[in-house]
Amino acid sequence: MAKTFDIPKLTGISEKNIEEHLKLYKGYVNNTNLIFNKISELKSDPEKNAFVLGELQRRFGFEFDGMRNHEYYFSALSVGKKEINKNGELYKKIEKEWGTYENFLAHFKFVATTRGIGWTILYFDKMTDKLIISWIDEHHLGQLTGLSPILCLDMWEHAFVADYQPSGKKQYIEDFFTNLNWENIENNLY
Ligand SMILES: [Fe+2]
């Protein structure tokens, strides 16, 4: 089931862009369900359908992560912007990892300018109690096993080109941070 998001008027990112982007998100939800159903249907004759089943299984991570990454992205832009709570757990973990909040922002924004289509994700690794920022190609290539996504920034061109042109990538990243609801983001820690 596609989730619904209460996204207010944003700085820089147009309502039209969000509307179109939500349609793309629904496509990932539909395709995730489609693959699930196709696999259970084709499993009735696994030998005959072995090749198709293998390819569907290979494709599953693309569709599933495409769905889930977008849910973190839209959630972070929902309800209205809220500053990060400087007494909260997330802020403390950021300071522990990068020294200052400003260093964290600079590093996240730097990773976001990685060439290609994909995502920049802030993760929490509960095994080591550490935050990690990583680049993910497409939706799934490079996802880190066992870590929880905290903040996902969509760096596919469909997320910003209509409003910013390809050359406006850095402004899109700046505006993304202007629009964030840090309360929703911090809730991803728990
Ligand atoms: Fe997207």
PDB file of C-alpha atoms and ligand atoms in Angstrom:
ATOM      1  CA  MET A   1       0.000   0.000   0.000  1.00  0.00           C
ATOM      2  CA  ALA A   2       1.323   3.413  -0.922  1.00  0.00           C
ATOM      3  CA  LYS A   3       1.646   5.732   2.073  1.00  0.00           C
ATOM      4  CA  THR A   4       0.188   9.235   2.044  1.00  0.00           C
ATOM      5  CA  PHE A   5       2.257  12.262   2.988  1.00  0.00           C
ATOM      6  CA  ASP A   6       1.193  15.695   4.186  1.00  0.00           C
ATOM      7  CA  ILE A   7       3.720  17.829   2.319  1.00  0.00           C
ATOM      8  CA  PRO A   8       3.365  21.611   2.719  1.00  0.00           C
ATOM      9  CA  LYS A   9       4.529  24.253   0.268  1.00  0.00           C
ATOM     10  CA  LEU A  10       8.314  23.877   0.147  1.00  0.00           C
ATOM     11  CA  THR A  11      11.210  26.213  -0.493  1.00  0.00           C
ATOM     12  CA  GLY A  12      12.515  25.638  -4.024  1.00  0.00           C
ATOM     13  CA  ILE A  13      10.819  22.296  -4.722  1.00  0.00           C
ATOM     14  CA  SER A  14       7.523  22.949  -6.527  1.00  0.00           C
ATOM     15  CA  GLU A  15       4.157  21.388  -5.739  1.00  0.00           C
ATOM     16  CA  LYS A  16       4.078  20.057  -9.308  1.00  0.00           C
ATOM     17  CA  ASN A  17       7.395  18.308  -8.806  1.00  0.00           C
ATOM     18  CA  ILE A  18       6.201  16.699  -5.568  1.00  0.00           C
ATOM     19  CA  GLU A  19       2.960  15.634  -7.269  1.00  0.00           C
ATOM     20  CA  GLU A  20       4.864  13.973 -10.137  1.00  0.00           C
ATOM     21  CA  HIS A  21       7.398  12.479  -7.737  1.00  0.00           C
ATOM     22  CA  LEU A  22       4.631  10.870  -5.659  1.00  0.00           C
ATOM     23  CA  LYS A  23       3.362   9.213  -8.859  1.00  0.00           C
ATOM     24  CA  LEU A  24       6.808   7.694  -9.391  1.00  0.00           C
ATOM     25  CA  TYR A  25       6.800   6.496  -5.775  1.00  0.00           C
ATOM     26  CA  LYS A  26       3.454   4.756  -6.335  1.00  0.00           C
ATOM     27  CA  GLY A  27       5.001   2.985  -9.318  1.00  0.00           C
ATOM     28  CA  TYR A  28       7.606   1.431  -6.996  1.00  0.00           C
ATOM     29  CA  VAL A  29       4.883   0.304  -4.584  1.00  0.00           C
ATOM     30  CA  ASN A  30       2.936  -1.268  -7.455  1.00  0.00           C
ATOM     31  CA  ASN A  31       5.989  -3.006  -8.887  1.00  0.00           C
ATOM     32  CA  THR A  32       7.035  -4.324  -5.458  1.00  0.00           C
ATOM     33  CA  ASN A  33       3.589  -5.904  -5.114  1.00  0.00           C
ATOM     34  CA  LEU A  34       3.680  -7.120  -8.702  1.00  0.00           C
ATOM     35  CA  ILE A  35       6.990  -8.937  -8.193  1.00  0.00           C
ATOM     36  CA  PHE A  36       5.724 -10.536  -4.976  1.00  0.00           C
ATOM     37  CA  ASN A  37       2.614 -11.800  -6.751  1.00  0.00           C
ATOM     38  CA  LYS A  38       4.452 -12.936  -9.888  1.00  0.00           C
ATOM     39  CA  ILE A  39       6.968 -14.906  -7.847  1.00  0.00           C
ATOM     40  CA  SER A  40       4.263 -16.757  -5.944  1.00  0.00           C
ATOM     41  CA  GLU A  41       2.392 -17.421  -9.208  1.00  0.00           C
ATOM     42  CA  LEU A  42       5.432 -18.681 -11.130  1.00  0.00           C
ATOM     43  CA  LYS A  43       6.621 -20.843  -8.216  1.00  0.00           C
ATOM     44  CA  SER A  44       3.889 -23.312  -9.146  1.00  0.00           C
ATOM     45  CA  ASP A  45       6.285 -24.556 -11.822  1.00  0.00           C
ATOM     46  CA  PRO A  46       9.754 -23.523 -10.627  1.00  0.00           C
ATOM     47  CA  GLU A  47      11.700 -25.600 -13.151  1.00  0.00           C
ATOM     48  CA  LYS A  48       9.909 -24.213 -16.167  1.00  0.00           C
ATOM     49  CA  ASN A  49      10.043 -20.660 -14.772  1.00  0.00           C
ATOM     50  CA  ALA A  50      13.528 -20.775 -13.246  1.00  0.00           C
ATOM     51  CA  PHE A  51      15.015 -18.088 -15.467  1.00  0.00           C
ATOM     52  CA  VAL A  52      12.124 -15.644 -15.061  1.00  0.00           C
ATOM     53  CA  LEU A  53      11.995 -16.273 -11.300  1.00  0.00           C
ATOM     54  CA  GLY A  54      15.720 -15.585 -11.011  1.00  0.00           C
ATOM     55  CA  GLU A  55      15.403 -12.302 -12.866  1.00  0.00           C
ATOM     56  CA  LEU A  56      12.384 -11.215 -10.798  1.00  0.00           C
ATOM     57  CA  GLN A  57      14.256 -11.974  -7.595  1.00  0.00           C
ATOM     58  CA  ARG A  58      17.265 -10.015  -8.848  1.00  0.00           C
ATOM     59  CA  ARG A  59      14.975  -7.076  -9.585  1.00  0.00           C
ATOM     60  CA  PHE A  60      13.179  -7.137  -6.262  1.00  0.00           C
ATOM     61  CA  GLY A  61      15.730  -5.033  -4.335  1.00  0.00           C
ATOM     62  CA  PHE A  62      15.498  -2.234  -6.929  1.00  0.00           C
ATOM     63  CA  GLU A  63      11.724  -1.937  -6.600  1.00  0.00           C
ATOM     64  CA  PHE A  64      11.561  -2.478  -2.819  1.00  0.00           C
ATOM     65  CA  ASP A  65      14.343  -0.019  -1.987  1.00  0.00           C
ATOM     66  CA  GLY A  66      12.899   2.414  -4.547  1.00  0.00           C
ATOM     67  CA  MET A  67       9.676   2.296  -2.554  1.00  0.00           C
ATOM     68  CA  ARG A  68      11.239   2.477   0.904  1.00  0.00           C
ATOM     69  CA  ASN A  69      13.833   5.203   0.150  1.00  0.00           C
ATOM     70  CA  HIS A  70      11.058   7.449  -1.146  1.00  0.00           C
ATOM     71  CA  GLU A  71       9.049   6.883   2.051  1.00  0.00           C
ATOM     72  CA  TYR A  72      11.949   8.213   4.139  1.00  0.00           C
ATOM     73  CA  TYR A  73      12.430  11.112   1.701  1.00  0.00           C
ATOM     74  CA  PHE A  74       8.790  12.268   1.714  1.00  0.00           C
ATOM     75  CA  SER A  75       8.455  11.724   5.452  1.00  0.00           C
ATOM     76  CA  ALA A  76      11.392  14.088   6.045  1.00  0.00           C
ATOM     77  CA  LEU A  77       9.570  16.748   3.989  1.00  0.00           C
ATOM     78  CA  SER A  78       6.185  16.228   5.693  1.00  0.00           C
ATOM     79  CA  VAL A  79       4.002  18.353   7.954  1.00  0.00           C
ATOM     80  CA  GLY A  80       6.260  21.403   8.065  1.00  0.00           C
ATOM     81  CA  LYS A  81       9.885  22.157   8.718  1.00  0.00           C
ATOM     82  CA  LYS A  82      11.250  21.673  12.225  1.00  0.00           C
ATOM     83  CA  GLU A  83      14.737  22.436  13.446  1.00  0.00           C
ATOM     84  CA  ILE A  84      16.813  19.630  14.909  1.00  0.00           C
ATOM     85  CA  ASN A  85      16.432  19.253  18.684  1.00  0.00           C
ATOM     86  CA  LYS A  86      19.821  20.176  20.101  1.00  0.00           C
ATOM     87  CA  ASN A  87      19.127  18.195  23.268  1.00  0.00           C
ATOM     88  CA  GLY A  88      17.981  15.116  21.369  1.00  0.00           C
ATOM     89  CA  GLU A  89      19.732  11.783  20.850  1.00  0.00           C
ATOM     90  CA  LEU A  90      20.277  12.343  17.129  1.00  0.00           C
ATOM     91  CA  TYR A  91      22.057  15.655  17.657  1.00  0.00           C
ATOM     92  CA  LYS A  92      24.305  14.053  20.285  1.00  0.00           C
ATOM     93  CA  LYS A  93      25.194  11.209  17.942  1.00  0.00           C
ATOM     94  CA  ILE A  94      25.925  13.691  15.119  1.00  0.00           C
ATOM     95  CA  GLU A  95      28.272  15.676  17.369  1.00  0.00           C
ATOM     96  CA  LYS A  96      29.969  12.477  18.508  1.00  0.00           C
ATOM     97  CA  GLU A  97      30.569  11.423  14.906  1.00  0.00           C
ATOM     98  CA  TRP A  98      31.437  14.690  13.151  1.00  0.00           C
ATOM     99  CA  GLY A  99      32.352  17.037  15.991  1.00  0.00           C
ATOM    100  CA  THR A 100      29.810  19.671  14.967  1.00  0.00           C
ATOM    101  CA  TYR A 101      26.410  19.746  13.260  1.00  0.00           C
ATOM    102  CA  GLU A 102      27.948  21.988  10.589  1.00  0.00           C
ATOM    103  CA  ASN A 103      30.604  19.356   9.795  1.00  0.00           C
ATOM    104  CA  PHE A 104      27.881  16.761   9.462  1.00  0.00           C
ATOM    105  CA  LEU A 105      25.906  18.979   7.047  1.00  0.00           C
ATOM    106  CA  ALA A 106      29.006  19.668   4.976  1.00  0.00           C
ATOM    107  CA  HIS A 107      29.845  15.974   4.705  1.00  0.00           C
ATOM    108  CA  PHE A 108      26.283  14.942   3.819  1.00  0.00           C
ATOM    109  CA  LYS A 109      26.082  17.639   1.133  1.00  0.00           C
ATOM    110  CA  PHE A 110      29.470  16.600  -0.251  1.00  0.00           C
ATOM    111  CA  VAL A 111      28.378  12.945  -0.555  1.00  0.00           C
ATOM    112  CA  ALA A 112      25.146  14.112  -2.228  1.00  0.00           C
ATOM    113  CA  THR A 113      27.130  15.606  -5.121  1.00  0.00           C
ATOM    114  CA  THR A 114      28.498  12.162  -6.065  1.00  0.00           C
ATOM    115  CA  ARG A 115      28.107  11.767  -9.822  1.00  0.00           C
ATOM    116  CA  GLY A 116      25.293   9.566 -11.090  1.00  0.00           C
ATOM    117  CA  ILE A 117      21.778   8.714 -10.024  1.00  0.00           C
ATOM    118  CA  GLY A 118      21.138   7.448  -6.524  1.00  0.00           C
ATOM    119  CA  TRP A 119      20.651   8.424  -2.926  1.00  0.00           C
ATOM    120  CA  THR A 120      22.576   9.892  -0.052  1.00  0.00           C
ATOM    121  CA  ILE A 121      21.561   8.155   3.151  1.00  0.00           C
ATOM    122  CA  LEU A 122      22.316   8.875   6.788  1.00  0.00           C
ATOM    123  CA  TYR A 123      22.199   5.543   8.584  1.00  0.00           C
ATOM    124  CA  PHE A 124      22.348   4.460  12.191  1.00  0.00           C
ATOM    125  CA  ASP A 125      24.360   1.326  12.918  1.00  0.00           C
ATOM    126  CA  LYS A 126      23.040  -0.033  16.196  1.00  0.00           C
ATOM    127  CA  MET A 127      25.769  -2.692  16.263  1.00  0.00           C
ATOM    128  CA  THR A 128      28.419  -0.012  16.772  1.00  0.00           C
ATOM    129  CA  ASP A 129      26.188   2.896  17.921  1.00  0.00           C
ATOM    130  CA  LYS A 130      27.480   4.989  15.015  1.00  0.00           C
ATOM    131  CA  LEU A 131      25.987   7.185  12.312  1.00  0.00           C
ATOM    132  CA  ILE A 132      27.236   6.642   8.751  1.00  0.00           C
ATOM    133  CA  ILE A 133      26.580   8.636   5.577  1.00  0.00           C
ATOM    134  CA  SER A 134      26.768   6.650   2.349  1.00  0.00           C
ATOM    135  CA  TRP A 135      26.019   6.959  -1.375  1.00  0.00           C
ATOM    136  CA  ILE A 136      23.662   4.382  -2.923  1.00  0.00           C
ATOM    137  CA  ASP A 137      23.613   3.825  -6.697  1.00  0.00           C
ATOM    138  CA  GLU A 138      20.106   3.535  -8.177  1.00  0.00           C
ATOM    139  CA  HIS A 139      18.016   2.526  -5.119  1.00  0.00           C
ATOM    140  CA  HIS A 140      19.723  -0.579  -3.855  1.00  0.00           C
ATOM    141  CA  LEU A 141      23.349  -0.859  -4.935  1.00  0.00           C
ATOM    142  CA  GLY A 142      25.459  -0.204  -1.879  1.00  0.00           C
ATOM    143  CA  GLN A 143      22.745  -0.427   0.808  1.00  0.00           C
ATOM    144  CA  LEU A 144      24.391  -1.258   4.122  1.00  0.00           C
ATOM    145  CA  THR A 145      23.198  -4.462   5.762  1.00  0.00           C
ATOM    146  CA  GLY A 146      21.589  -4.128   9.163  1.00  0.00           C
ATOM    147  CA  LEU A 147      21.748  -0.330   9.362  1.00  0.00           C
ATOM    148  CA  SER A 148      18.622   1.801   9.792  1.00  0.00           C
ATOM    149  CA  PRO A 149      18.049   4.677   7.360  1.00  0.00           C
ATOM    150  CA  ILE A 150      17.516   7.946   9.220  1.00  0.00           C
ATOM    151  CA  LEU A 151      17.485  10.470   6.361  1.00  0.00           C
ATOM    152  CA  CYS A 152      17.284   9.691   2.621  1.00  0.00           C
ATOM    153  CA  LEU A 153      17.992  12.323  -0.041  1.00  0.00           C
ATOM    154  CA  ASP A 154      16.873  11.489  -3.578  1.00  0.00           C
ATOM    155  CA  MET A 155      19.606  12.427  -6.059  1.00  0.00           C
ATOM    156  CA  TRP A 156      17.874  11.050  -9.155  1.00  0.00           C
ATOM    157  CA  GLU A 157      17.396  13.811 -11.717  1.00  0.00           C
ATOM    158  CA  HIS A 158      13.589  13.510 -11.568  1.00  0.00           C
ATOM    159  CA  ALA A 159      13.800  14.848  -8.003  1.00  0.00           C
ATOM    160  CA  PHE A 160      15.188  18.258  -9.004  1.00  0.00           C
ATOM    161  CA  VAL A 161      15.737  18.920 -12.723  1.00  0.00           C
ATOM    162  CA  ALA A 162      12.225  20.298 -13.409  1.00  0.00           C
ATOM    163  CA  ASP A 163      12.745  23.000 -10.746  1.00  0.00           C
ATOM    164  CA  TYR A 164      16.503  23.529 -10.787  1.00  0.00           C
ATOM    165  CA  GLN A 165      17.882  22.346 -14.161  1.00  0.00           C
ATOM    166  CA  PRO A 166      20.838  19.908 -14.065  1.00  0.00           C
ATOM    167  CA  SER A 167      23.193  22.721 -13.060  1.00  0.00           C
ATOM    168  CA  GLY A 168      21.095  23.523  -9.966  1.00  0.00           C
ATOM    169  CA  LYS A 169      21.926  20.320  -8.110  1.00  0.00           C
ATOM    170  CA  LYS A 170      23.705  22.099  -5.246  1.00  0.00           C
ATOM    171  CA  GLN A 171      20.797  24.515  -4.681  1.00  0.00           C
ATOM    172  CA  TYR A 172      18.403  21.546  -4.564  1.00  0.00           C
ATOM    173  CA  ILE A 173      20.544  19.989  -1.831  1.00  0.00           C
ATOM    174  CA  GLU A 174      20.553  23.291   0.106  1.00  0.00           C
ATOM    175  CA  ASP A 175      16.775  23.658  -0.202  1.00  0.00           C
ATOM    176  CA  PHE A 176      16.225  20.050   0.863  1.00  0.00           C
ATOM    177  CA  PHE A 177      17.880  20.869   4.191  1.00  0.00           C
ATOM    178  CA  THR A 178      15.846  24.094   4.524  1.00  0.00           C
ATOM    179  CA  ASN A 179      12.619  22.084   4.230  1.00  0.00           C
ATOM    180  CA  LEU A 180      13.365  19.244   6.642  1.00  0.00           C
ATOM    181  CA  ASN A 181      11.213  18.140   9.541  1.00  0.00           C
ATOM    182  CA  TRP A 182      13.875  16.940  11.974  1.00  0.00           C
ATOM    183  CA  GLU A 183      11.293  15.580  14.401  1.00  0.00           C
ATOM    184  CA  ASN A 184      10.198  12.984  11.808  1.00  0.00           C
ATOM    185  CA  ILE A 185      13.843  12.265  11.011  1.00  0.00           C
ATOM    186  CA  GLU A 186      14.822  11.762  14.645  1.00  0.00           C
ATOM    187  CA  ASN A 187      11.921   9.326  15.085  1.00  0.00           C
ATOM    188  CA  ASN A 188      13.681   6.998  12.631  1.00  0.00           C
ATOM    189  CA  LEU A 189      16.312   6.380  15.309  1.00  0.00           C
ATOM    190  CA  TYR A 190      13.840   4.467  17.470  1.00  0.00           C
TER     191      TYR A 190
HETATM  192 FE    FE B   1      12.645   9.775  -6.651  1.00  0.00          FE
END
